[in-house]
Tab-separated table of C-alpha atoms in Angstrom:
chain	number	residue	atom	x	y	z
W	16	MET	CA	-31.805	15.575	89.650
W	17	ARG	CA	-28.414	17.390	90.721
W	18	LEU	CA	-25.050	16.375	91.534
W	19	SER	CA	-24.666	18.279	94.495
W	20	ARG	CA	-21.329	18.726	96.203
W	21	ARG	CA	-22.854	17.163	99.488
W	22	SER	CA	-24.087	13.993	97.774
W	23	LEU	CA	-20.725	13.646	96.043
W	24	LEU	CA	-18.687	13.495	99.066
W	25	ALA	CA	-21.129	11.164	100.797
W	26	GLY	CA	-21.203	8.705	97.937
W	27	GLY	CA	-17.692	8.675	97.559
W	28	ALA	CA	-16.961	7.581	101.059
W	29	ALA	CA	-19.040	4.651	100.789
W	30	LEU	CA	-17.318	2.923	97.704
W	31	ALA	CA	-16.321	-0.702	98.372
W	32	ALA	CA	-14.525	-2.875	96.010
W	33	ALA	CA	-17.332	-5.211	95.883
W	34	SER	CA	-17.328	-7.862	93.118
W	35	LEU	CA	-20.467	-7.674	91.049
W	36	ALA	CA	-19.747	-10.626	89.138
W	37	GLY	CA	-22.318	-13.496	90.242
W	38	CYS	CA	-24.768	-10.930	91.556
W	39	ALA	CA	-26.978	-11.214	88.684
W	40	ARG	CA	-29.806	-13.407	89.894
W	41	GLU	CA	-33.462	-12.979	90.272
W	42	ALA	CA	-36.357	-15.538	90.538
W	43	GLY	CA	-37.704	-16.263	87.088
W	44	VAL	CA	-35.223	-14.402	85.026
W	45	ALA	CA	-32.590	-16.244	83.353
W	46	ASP	CA	-28.929	-15.343	84.145
W	47	PRO	CA	-26.496	-15.047	81.403
W	48	MET	CA	-23.696	-15.784	83.844
W	49	ALA	CA	-25.005	-19.128	85.270
W	50	GLY	CA	-22.550	-21.754	84.990
W	51	ARG	CA	-19.913	-19.428	83.744
W	52	SER	CA	-16.522	-18.539	85.433
W	53	THR	CA	-16.209	-14.889	86.276
W	54	GLU	CA	-12.757	-15.356	87.903
W	55	LEU	CA	-9.676	-13.713	86.486
W	56	PRO	CA	-7.852	-15.616	83.920
W	57	GLU	CA	-4.649	-17.519	84.960
W	58	GLU	CA	-3.351	-17.852	81.442
W	59	PRO	CA	-2.887	-15.092	79.032
W	60	VAL	CA	-5.979	-13.932	77.072
W	61	THR	CA	-6.797	-10.872	74.764
W	62	ILE	CA	-10.082	-9.032	74.910
W	63	ASP	CA	-11.474	-6.496	72.432
W	64	TRP	CA	-12.849	-3.222	73.691
W	65	LEU	CA	-14.853	-0.998	71.315
W	66	SER	CA	-14.568	2.491	72.106
W	67	GLN	CA	-14.490	5.988	70.361
W	68	GLU	CA	-11.227	7.876	70.350
W	69	LEU	CA	-10.628	9.870	73.592
W	70	SER	CA	-8.038	12.349	73.820
W	71	ASP	CA	-6.179	13.258	76.898
W	72	ASN	CA	-5.129	17.058	77.584
W	73	GLU	CA	-1.978	16.777	75.358
W	74	GLY	CA	-3.852	15.185	72.391
W	75	ASN	CA	-2.535	11.614	73.220
W	76	ASP	CA	-4.885	8.786	73.163
W	77	LEU	CA	-6.369	8.297	76.745
W	78	ARG	CA	-7.496	4.679	75.837
W	79	ARG	CA	-3.931	3.316	75.400
W	80	THR	CA	-3.020	5.204	78.645
W	81	LEU	CA	-5.757	3.297	80.557
W	82	ILE	CA	-4.963	-0.022	78.918
W	83	GLU	CA	-1.390	0.221	79.729
W	84	ALA	CA	-2.235	1.020	83.645
W	85	PHE	CA	-4.736	-1.976	83.491
W	86	HIS	CA	-2.168	-4.468	81.989
W	87	LYS	CA	0.243	-3.430	84.868
W	88	ARG	CA	-2.669	-4.546	87.388
W	89	HIS	CA	-3.638	-7.460	85.479
W	90	PRO	CA	-0.713	-8.922	83.432
W	91	THR	CA	-2.684	-11.942	82.039
W	92	ILE	CA	-5.152	-9.778	80.409
W	93	THR	CA	-4.408	-7.916	76.998
W	94	VAL	CA	-7.120	-5.305	75.910
W	95	ARG	CA	-6.966	-4.669	72.046
W	96	LEU	CA	-8.738	-1.675	70.583
W	97	VAL	CA	-11.531	-2.012	68.004
W	98	GLN	CA	-12.239	0.531	65.386
W	99	VAL	CA	-15.698	2.251	65.938
W	100	PRO	CA	-18.321	3.185	63.501
W	101	PRO	CA	-18.193	6.844	62.960
W	102	THR	CA	-21.588	8.089	64.530
W	103	THR	CA	-23.286	6.893	67.905
W	104	ASP	CA	-26.444	6.081	66.059
W	105	VAL	CA	-24.448	3.981	63.393
W	106	ARG	CA	-22.400	2.424	66.295
W	107	ARG	CA	-25.644	1.527	68.254
W	108	THR	CA	-27.109	-0.070	65.242
W	109	THR	CA	-24.040	-2.005	64.334
W	110	LEU	CA	-23.648	-3.314	67.902
W	111	THR	CA	-27.408	-4.285	67.961
W	112	THR	CA	-27.103	-6.244	64.784
W	113	GLN	CA	-23.785	-7.825	65.768
W	114	ILE	CA	-24.468	-8.946	69.354
W	115	ALA	CA	-28.183	-10.069	68.427
W	116	SER	CA	-26.477	-12.541	65.863
W	117	GLY	CA	-24.284	-13.944	68.607
W	118	ALA	CA	-20.937	-12.099	67.857
W	119	VAL	CA	-18.555	-12.845	70.661
W	120	THR	CA	-16.822	-9.635	70.206
W	121	PRO	CA	-16.217	-6.934	71.345
W	122	ASP	CA	-16.011	-8.277	74.765
W	123	VAL	CA	-16.567	-4.922	76.173
W	124	TYR	CA	-18.061	-1.940	74.314
W	125	LEU	CA	-18.378	1.857	75.397
W	126	GLY	CA	-22.148	2.639	74.983
W	127	ASP	CA	-24.190	5.763	75.427
W	128	CYS	CA	-26.055	6.352	78.634
W	129	ALA	CA	-29.227	6.172	76.823
W	130	TRP	CA	-28.734	2.641	75.794
W	131	PRO	CA	-29.359	0.407	78.970
W	132	ALA	CA	-33.071	-0.027	78.477
W	133	GLN	CA	-32.918	-1.016	75.023
W	134	PHE	CA	-30.036	-3.134	75.324
W	135	ALA	CA	-31.292	-4.807	78.551
W	136	HIS	CA	-34.695	-5.348	76.996
W	137	HIS	CA	-33.271	-7.119	74.035
W	138	SER	CA	-30.504	-9.055	75.959
W	139	LEU	CA	-27.814	-7.337	74.109
W	140	ALA	CA	-25.560	-6.541	77.413
W	141	MET	CA	-24.635	-8.703	80.445
W	142	PRO	CA	-26.713	-7.855	83.394
W	143	LEU	CA	-24.155	-7.025	86.292
W	144	GLY	CA	-26.388	-7.698	89.085
W	145	MET	CA	-29.288	-6.215	91.222
W	146	LEU	CA	-28.561	-2.704	92.368
W	147	SER	CA	-29.596	-3.915	95.935
W	148	ASP	CA	-26.974	-6.571	95.843
W	149	GLY	CA	-24.227	-4.138	94.966
W	150	ALA	CA	-25.410	-1.260	97.145
W	151	ASP	CA	-21.976	-0.436	98.497
W	152	PHE	CA	-20.417	-0.188	95.287
W	153	TRP	CA	-23.156	1.566	93.578
W	154	SER	CA	-23.229	4.370	96.626
W	155	GLY	CA	-20.020	5.495	95.162
W	156	TYR	CA	-21.738	7.059	92.268
W	157	PRO	CA	-24.215	9.869	92.081
W	158	ASP	CA	-27.784	8.750	91.993
W	159	PRO	CA	-28.561	10.347	88.611
W	160	ILE	CA	-25.678	8.048	86.899
W	161	VAL	CA	-26.961	4.996	88.819
W	162	THR	CA	-30.090	5.457	87.339
W	163	ALA	CA	-28.781	5.928	84.047
W	164	VAL	CA	-27.000	2.658	83.808
W	165	SER	CA	-29.999	0.578	85.329
W	166	TYR	CA	-33.151	-0.905	84.019
W	167	GLU	CA	-35.716	-2.844	86.159
W	168	ASP	CA	-33.522	-2.416	89.306
W	169	ARG	CA	-30.438	-4.135	87.700
W	170	ALA	CA	-27.161	-2.657	86.517
W	171	TRP	CA	-26.202	-2.991	82.844
W	172	ALA	CA	-22.970	-0.837	82.396
W	173	PHE	CA	-20.034	0.135	84.696
W	174	PRO	CA	-19.957	4.042	84.624
W	175	MET	CA	-16.934	5.559	82.826
W	176	TYR	CA	-17.487	9.244	82.057
W	177	LEU	CA	-20.081	11.878	82.628
W	178	ASP	CA	-21.229	14.467	80.022
W	179	ILE	CA	-22.762	17.718	80.853
W	180	ALA	CA	-23.463	20.228	78.582
W	181	PHE	CA	-21.975	23.743	78.836
W	182	LEU	CA	-22.185	27.153	77.255
W	183	TYR	CA	-18.644	27.847	76.089
W	184	TYR	CA	-17.961	31.524	75.060
W	185	ARG	CA	-15.078	33.757	73.729
W	186	ALA	CA	-13.736	35.345	76.919
W	187	ASP	CA	-11.437	37.449	74.877
W	188	LEU	CA	-14.311	39.001	72.988
W	189	LEU	CA	-16.745	39.668	75.861
W	190	HIS	CA	-13.798	41.331	77.725
W	191	LYS	CA	-13.100	43.457	74.584
W	192	HIS	CA	-16.769	44.651	74.789
W	193	GLY	CA	-16.900	44.935	78.316
W	194	LEU	CA	-19.746	42.066	78.370
W	195	GLU	CA	-20.517	39.264	80.682
W	196	PRO	CA	-21.518	35.726	79.874
W	197	PRO	CA	-25.035	35.723	79.184
W	198	ALA	CA	-27.404	34.344	82.032
W	199	THR	CA	-30.680	34.128	79.682
W	200	TRP	CA	-31.117	33.040	76.071
W	201	GLU	CA	-32.383	36.293	75.294
W	202	GLU	CA	-29.359	37.938	76.394
W	203	LEU	CA	-27.123	35.523	74.446
W	204	HIS	CA	-29.173	36.557	71.389
W	205	ARG	CA	-28.490	40.266	71.815
W	206	THR	CA	-24.695	39.740	72.764
W	207	ALA	CA	-24.315	37.182	69.680
W	208	GLY	CA	-25.721	39.912	67.404
W	209	ARG	CA	-23.348	42.548	68.748
W	210	LEU	CA	-20.371	40.505	68.186
W	211	THR	CA	-21.368	39.368	64.707
W	212	GLU	CA	-22.235	43.246	63.789
W	213	ALA	CA	-18.705	44.130	65.004
W	214	GLY	CA	-17.156	41.801	62.753
W	215	ASP	CA	-15.429	39.752	65.473
W	216	VAL	CA	-16.906	36.495	64.255
W	217	ARG	CA	-18.926	34.962	61.728
W	218	TYR	CA	-21.497	33.301	63.775
W	219	GLY	CA	-23.225	34.181	66.950
W	220	PHE	CA	-24.006	30.741	68.262
W	221	VAL	CA	-23.403	27.186	67.097
W	222	TRP	CA	-25.068	24.074	68.473
W	223	GLN	CA	-26.273	20.733	67.271
W	224	GLY	CA	-29.403	20.755	65.128
W	225	ALA	CA	-28.674	17.754	62.912
W	226	SER	CA	-31.438	15.203	62.466
W	227	SER	CA	-30.165	12.714	65.036
W	228	GLU	CA	-30.095	12.043	68.841
W	229	THR	CA	-28.006	15.334	69.467
W	230	LEU	CA	-30.925	17.440	68.426
W	231	THR	CA	-33.226	15.488	71.093
W	232	CYS	CA	-30.790	16.478	73.663
W	233	ASN	CA	-30.610	20.062	72.284
W	234	PHE	CA	-34.369	20.372	72.385
W	235	ALA	CA	-34.688	18.520	75.439
W	236	GLU	CA	-32.815	21.178	77.320
W	237	MET	CA	-34.472	24.153	75.618
W	238	LEU	CA	-37.990	22.630	76.564
W	239	ALA	CA	-36.739	22.250	79.980
W	240	ASP	CA	-35.649	25.778	79.921
W	241	ALA	CA	-38.977	27.011	78.984
W	242	GLY	CA	-40.673	24.997	81.824
W	243	GLY	CA	-41.691	21.751	79.718
W	244	ALA	CA	-40.814	18.257	79.528
W	245	LEU	CA	-40.686	15.503	76.834
W	246	MET	CA	-42.529	12.801	78.778
W	247	ASP	CA	-43.052	12.202	82.508
W	248	GLU	CA	-40.365	10.404	84.762
W	249	ARG	CA	-41.780	6.801	83.964
W	250	ALA	CA	-41.558	7.421	80.286
W	251	GLU	CA	-45.361	6.813	80.130
W	252	GLU	CA	-47.008	10.070	79.234
W	253	VAL	CA	-46.241	12.175	76.265
W	254	LEU	CA	-46.083	15.968	77.530
W	255	VAL	CA	-44.274	17.681	74.732
W	256	ASP	CA	-47.017	19.358	72.987
W	257	SER	CA	-47.360	22.467	75.287
W	258	ASP	CA	-46.758	26.344	75.515
W	259	ALA	CA	-43.252	25.486	76.672
W	260	GLY	CA	-42.674	23.403	73.774
W	261	ARG	CA	-43.851	26.097	71.248
W	262	ARG	CA	-41.495	28.510	73.038
W	263	ALA	CA	-38.360	26.380	72.772
W	264	LEU	CA	-39.088	25.491	69.056
W	265	GLU	CA	-39.801	29.070	68.008
W	266	PHE	CA	-36.559	30.247	69.731
W	267	MET	CA	-34.376	27.409	68.112
W	268	SER	CA	-35.691	28.064	64.809
W	269	GLY	CA	-35.736	31.932	65.371
W	270	LEU	CA	-31.934	31.684	66.124
W	271	VAL	CA	-31.517	30.633	62.396
W	272	ALA	CA	-34.193	32.862	61.168
W	273	ASP	CA	-32.398	35.945	62.712
W	274	GLY	CA	-28.940	34.977	61.580
W	275	VAL	CA	-27.708	34.392	64.912
W	276	SER	CA	-26.937	30.559	64.160
W	277	PRO	CA	-26.131	29.578	60.642
W	278	ALA	CA	-28.498	27.755	58.476
W	279	ALA	CA	-26.000	24.867	58.387
W	280	VAL	CA	-26.747	24.345	62.071
W	281	GLY	CA	-29.561	22.146	60.787
W	282	THR	CA	-26.942	19.619	59.799
W	283	PHE	CA	-24.342	20.161	62.690
W	284	ALA	CA	-23.653	17.381	64.956
W	285	GLU	CA	-20.995	17.809	67.896
W	286	GLU	CA	-17.876	17.639	65.570
W	287	GLN	CA	-19.262	20.335	63.208
W	288	ALA	CA	-20.237	22.733	65.915
W	289	MET	CA	-16.929	22.082	67.683
W	290	THR	CA	-14.948	22.767	64.484
W	291	ALA	CA	-16.746	26.089	63.838
W	292	PHE	CA	-16.052	27.340	67.418
W	293	SER	CA	-12.491	26.035	67.765
W	294	GLY	CA	-11.866	27.571	64.302
W	295	GLY	CA	-12.856	31.002	65.646
W	296	GLN	CA	-16.066	31.237	63.632
W	297	SER	CA	-18.645	31.590	66.507
W	298	ALA	CA	-18.818	33.555	69.646
W	299	PHE	CA	-20.707	30.686	71.520
W	300	LEU	CA	-21.014	27.102	71.605
W	301	ARG	CA	-23.209	24.596	73.300
W	302	ASN	CA	-21.436	21.285	73.788
W	303	TRP	CA	-20.412	18.398	76.278
W	304	SER	CA	-17.731	18.578	78.650
W	305	TYR	CA	-14.940	17.476	76.445
W	306	ALA	CA	-15.294	20.521	74.554
W	307	TRP	CA	-12.997	22.290	76.964
W	308	GLY	CA	-10.059	20.336	76.182
W	309	ALA	CA	-10.849	20.454	72.322
W	310	ALA	CA	-11.279	24.279	72.440
W	311	ASN	CA	-8.135	24.520	74.152
W	312	ALA	CA	-6.130	21.837	72.424
W	313	PRO	CA	-2.359	23.016	71.807
W	314	GLY	CA	-2.058	23.808	68.157
W	315	GLY	CA	-5.365	22.046	67.361
W	316	SER	CA	-7.685	25.103	68.318
W	317	ALA	CA	-7.529	28.989	66.855
W	318	VAL	CA	-8.998	29.873	70.080
W	319	ALA	CA	-6.939	27.995	72.618
W	320	GLY	CA	-6.650	30.134	75.664
W	321	LYS	CA	-9.516	32.698	74.714
W	322	VAL	CA	-12.343	30.432	75.949
W	323	GLY	CA	-14.639	30.543	79.072
W	324	ALA	CA	-17.348	27.970	80.119
W	325	THR	CA	-20.377	28.335	82.279
W	326	LEU	CA	-23.518	26.354	82.854
W	327	ARG	CA	-26.393	26.852	80.128
W	328	PRO	CA	-28.375	30.062	80.206
W	329	THR	CA	-32.227	29.792	80.581
W	330	PHE	CA	-35.229	31.749	79.253
W	331	GLU	CA	-36.147	35.163	80.870
W	332	GLY	CA	-38.771	34.543	83.490
W	333	SER	CA	-37.871	30.892	83.951
W	334	GLY	CA	-37.080	29.446	87.306
W	335	ARG	CA	-34.857	26.778	86.202
W	336	PRO	CA	-31.216	27.918	85.455
W	337	ARG	CA	-28.211	25.560	84.849
W	338	LEU	CA	-30.119	22.658	83.179
W	339	SER	CA	-28.265	19.978	81.190
W	340	THR	CA	-29.292	16.820	79.489
W	341	LEU	CA	-27.596	13.984	81.538
W	342	GLY	CA	-24.871	12.398	79.092
W	343	GLY	CA	-22.198	10.078	79.528
W	344	TRP	CA	-20.504	6.819	78.219
W	345	HIS	CA	-20.206	3.599	79.953
W	346	ASN	CA	-18.764	0.119	79.416
W	347	PHE	CA	-20.981	-2.705	78.719
W	348	VAL	CA	-20.150	-6.406	78.717
W	349	ASN	CA	-20.943	-8.721	75.618
W	350	PRO	CA	-23.289	-11.316	76.952
W	351	HIS	CA	-21.468	-13.797	74.495
W	352	THR	CA	-17.808	-12.951	75.466
W	353	ARG	CA	-15.625	-15.983	75.588
W	354	HIS	CA	-13.506	-14.065	78.170
W	355	LEU	CA	-16.246	-13.248	81.013
W	356	GLY	CA	-13.991	-12.847	83.910
W	357	ALA	CA	-11.464	-10.708	81.880
W	358	ALA	CA	-14.028	-8.507	80.466
W	359	LEU	CA	-15.782	-7.877	83.777
W	360	ALA	CA	-12.390	-7.066	85.525
W	361	PHE	CA	-11.573	-4.396	82.754
W	362	ALA	CA	-14.889	-2.785	82.420
W	363	ARG	CA	-15.093	-2.580	86.376
W	364	TRP	CA	-11.494	-1.450	86.692
W	365	VAL	CA	-12.212	1.595	84.410
W	366	ALA	CA	-15.148	2.673	86.779
W	367	GLN	CA	-13.046	2.644	89.898
W	368	GLU	CA	-10.589	4.927	91.486
W	369	GLU	CA	-7.153	4.228	89.759
W	370	ALA	CA	-8.670	4.696	86.041
W	371	GLN	CA	-10.987	7.328	87.257
W	372	THR	CA	-8.277	9.461	88.738
W	373	ILE	CA	-5.931	8.992	85.699
W	374	MET	CA	-8.848	10.123	83.348
W	375	ALA	CA	-9.536	13.102	85.630
W	376	THR	CA	-6.163	14.379	86.025
W	377	THR	CA	-4.896	13.917	82.317
W	378	SER	CA	-8.013	14.582	80.326
W	379	PRO	CA	-11.229	16.647	79.989
W	380	TYR	CA	-13.425	13.849	80.554
W	381	THR	CA	-15.544	14.097	83.902
W	382	PRO	CA	-15.208	11.125	86.320
W	383	THR	CA	-18.276	9.402	87.294
W	384	LEU	CA	-16.852	8.159	90.833
W	385	SER	CA	-18.080	10.656	93.423
W	386	SER	CA	-14.785	10.592	95.478
W	387	VAL	CA	-12.798	11.409	92.456
W	388	LEU	CA	-15.124	14.169	91.067
W	389	ALA	CA	-15.113	15.857	94.451
W	390	ASP	CA	-11.326	15.590	94.921
W	391	PRO	CA	-9.853	19.196	95.533
W	392	GLU	CA	-7.012	18.324	93.127
W	393	VAL	CA	-9.373	17.716	90.358
W	394	VAL	CA	-11.804	20.358	90.910
W	395	GLY	CA	-8.890	22.741	91.260
W	396	GLN	CA	-7.531	21.938	87.828
W	397	ASP	CA	-7.453	24.456	84.806
W	398	ASN	CA	-10.555	23.127	83.693
W	399	PRO	CA	-13.850	25.097	84.952
W	400	THR	CA	-15.994	22.257	83.711
W	401	PHE	CA	-15.200	19.904	86.627
W	402	GLY	CA	-15.961	22.414	89.355
W	403	LEU	CA	-19.246	23.589	87.537
W	404	SER	CA	-20.544	20.110	87.062
W	405	ALA	CA	-21.727	19.859	90.819
W	406	ASP	CA	-24.236	22.705	90.179
W	407	ALA	CA	-25.761	21.240	87.029
W	408	GLU	CA	-29.658	20.324	87.083
W	409	PHE	CA	-30.030	17.362	84.904
W	410	VAL	CA	-32.820	17.092	82.207
W	411	VAL	CA	-33.618	13.463	81.855
W	412	ARG	CA	-34.549	11.983	78.569
W	413	PRO	CA	-37.169	9.211	78.847
W	414	THR	CA	-34.380	6.661	78.291
W	415	GLN	CA	-35.942	4.238	80.767
W	416	SER	CA	-38.270	3.312	77.994
W	417	PRO	CA	-36.878	0.315	75.782
W	418	HIS	CA	-38.299	2.033	72.964
W	419	TYR	CA	-36.185	5.279	73.642
W	420	PRO	CA	-34.476	5.250	70.085
W	421	GLN	CA	-37.945	5.415	68.397
W	422	ILE	CA	-39.212	7.973	70.796
W	423	SER	CA	-36.049	10.159	69.997
W	424	LYS	CA	-36.427	9.766	66.414
W	425	ALA	CA	-39.914	10.950	66.387
W	426	ILE	CA	-38.603	14.079	68.115
W	427	TYR	CA	-35.599	15.118	65.931
W	428	THR	CA	-37.236	14.030	62.414
W	429	THR	CA	-40.160	16.482	63.267
W	430	ALA	CA	-38.093	19.358	64.772
W	431	ASN	CA	-35.225	19.375	62.254
W	432	PRO	CA	-37.050	20.683	59.336
W	433	LEU	CA	-38.493	23.650	61.437
W	434	ILE	CA	-34.974	24.519	62.211
W	435	VAL	CA	-33.547	24.125	58.809
W	436	ASP	CA	-36.166	26.364	57.397
W	437	GLY	CA	-35.719	28.917	60.072
W	438	GLY	CA	-39.364	28.764	61.173
W	439	GLY	CA	-42.705	27.500	60.484
W	440	ASP	CA	-46.053	26.310	62.189
W	441	ALA	CA	-44.552	25.122	65.623
W	442	GLY	CA	-47.880	24.018	66.868
W	443	ALA	CA	-48.459	21.596	63.919
W	444	VAL	CA	-44.834	20.319	64.426
W	445	LEU	CA	-45.446	19.425	68.072
W	446	SER	CA	-48.757	17.950	67.426
W	447	GLU	CA	-47.009	15.488	64.879
W	448	MET	CA	-44.052	15.111	67.394
W	449	ALA	CA	-46.376	13.925	70.099
W	450	GLU	CA	-48.092	11.672	68.066
W	451	GLY	CA	-44.979	10.007	66.682
W	452	MET	CA	-43.668	9.595	70.312
W	453	ARG	CA	-46.965	7.828	71.424
W	454	ARG	CA	-46.658	5.455	68.745
W	455	ALA	CA	-42.794	4.742	69.431
W	456	ARG	CA	-43.913	4.506	73.178
W	457	ASP	CA	-46.274	1.826	72.437
W	458	GLY	CA	-43.673	-0.291	70.284
W	459	GLU	CA	-45.561	0.874	66.993
W	460	ALA	CA	-42.701	2.613	65.308
W	461	LEU	CA	-39.631	1.324	63.516
């Protein structure tokens, strides 16, 4: 799937300010909205929004900017920020426990694009209506994003921002040596080696190899670069044990074995890899869209103004360039909230033009609304990731399975030791990984 510029423009023109409240109806399916008011409150109310910190281009808190703009539109609704657990996996587990026990807060929570199927299956999110009932509204977003927030033809979250993986590079060092950004992984290997041998950087390439969801994303991309896939599009057949799987795993572990990536990359999540790159220690970084802002943060990065970005390379001989895992964060509504109208209004407002434009023009976060993403003023900003986004091809993880967290765990727990060790029997690892994924798919794994 791809965010083509043509589809962005077509989708943006069709956006309507449709209210989705009250659309969550389907024969035989309980409707958590039944009998509850979805109207805006006439008396002052306060709702809690759980969201990780989001910094704008000046290092300020984007969340507070959005909250202030929303409050001007809806003076009766005050949005209060809730402190979040430190990592995505801990955040998901905490919310799962909290909402399953009937907690009424947070009223709105920012969740990963991999969550909708699991949270819908376990009644941890408010259904926002059948996609067919809100066709005008959802036509304002690219198809891959609509698919990501839906499960069994219903929407379960309002889109906030899109994450696409890019290759960030030290433009100053490539210029110094007369080199171009690498188009293949083999070329990156050679270039990284040249820059480290010259003493320009300590590491050639940093990425995310920690035993967590972040490694699943990195492996899914490398696997697709090699022509393979984790599972089929319906998340039913496990396909990972393949020649492409062996090529991907052997290359990733070989980066460590050859000294292109540090052994510590096996413990790196986004933050650790970002710190190494923005501290000037690495020539290349794989990271999400937000990293452009972090790498160029005034006073916060040693390489500000020296960085370039491009879509990810692929393997030599592969016909699949520009691949990226589809990532992003979207606002879910707690099905137990006591302020349903206010919670729906805020979550929906963040997905629409005013909030999306604020985000696109003041921060590095990629908007999800097609009309804003295609706006020449947005694309033309000093942030190449906005312009590159339309040319990315997406790698889809099997997130349509309600057992995706267990499937992902089977992937990263088996791949991580091979990376930490810098090599091993990739065939045996893939066999174990595939068996773990099948058990997870069938609901037999914890």
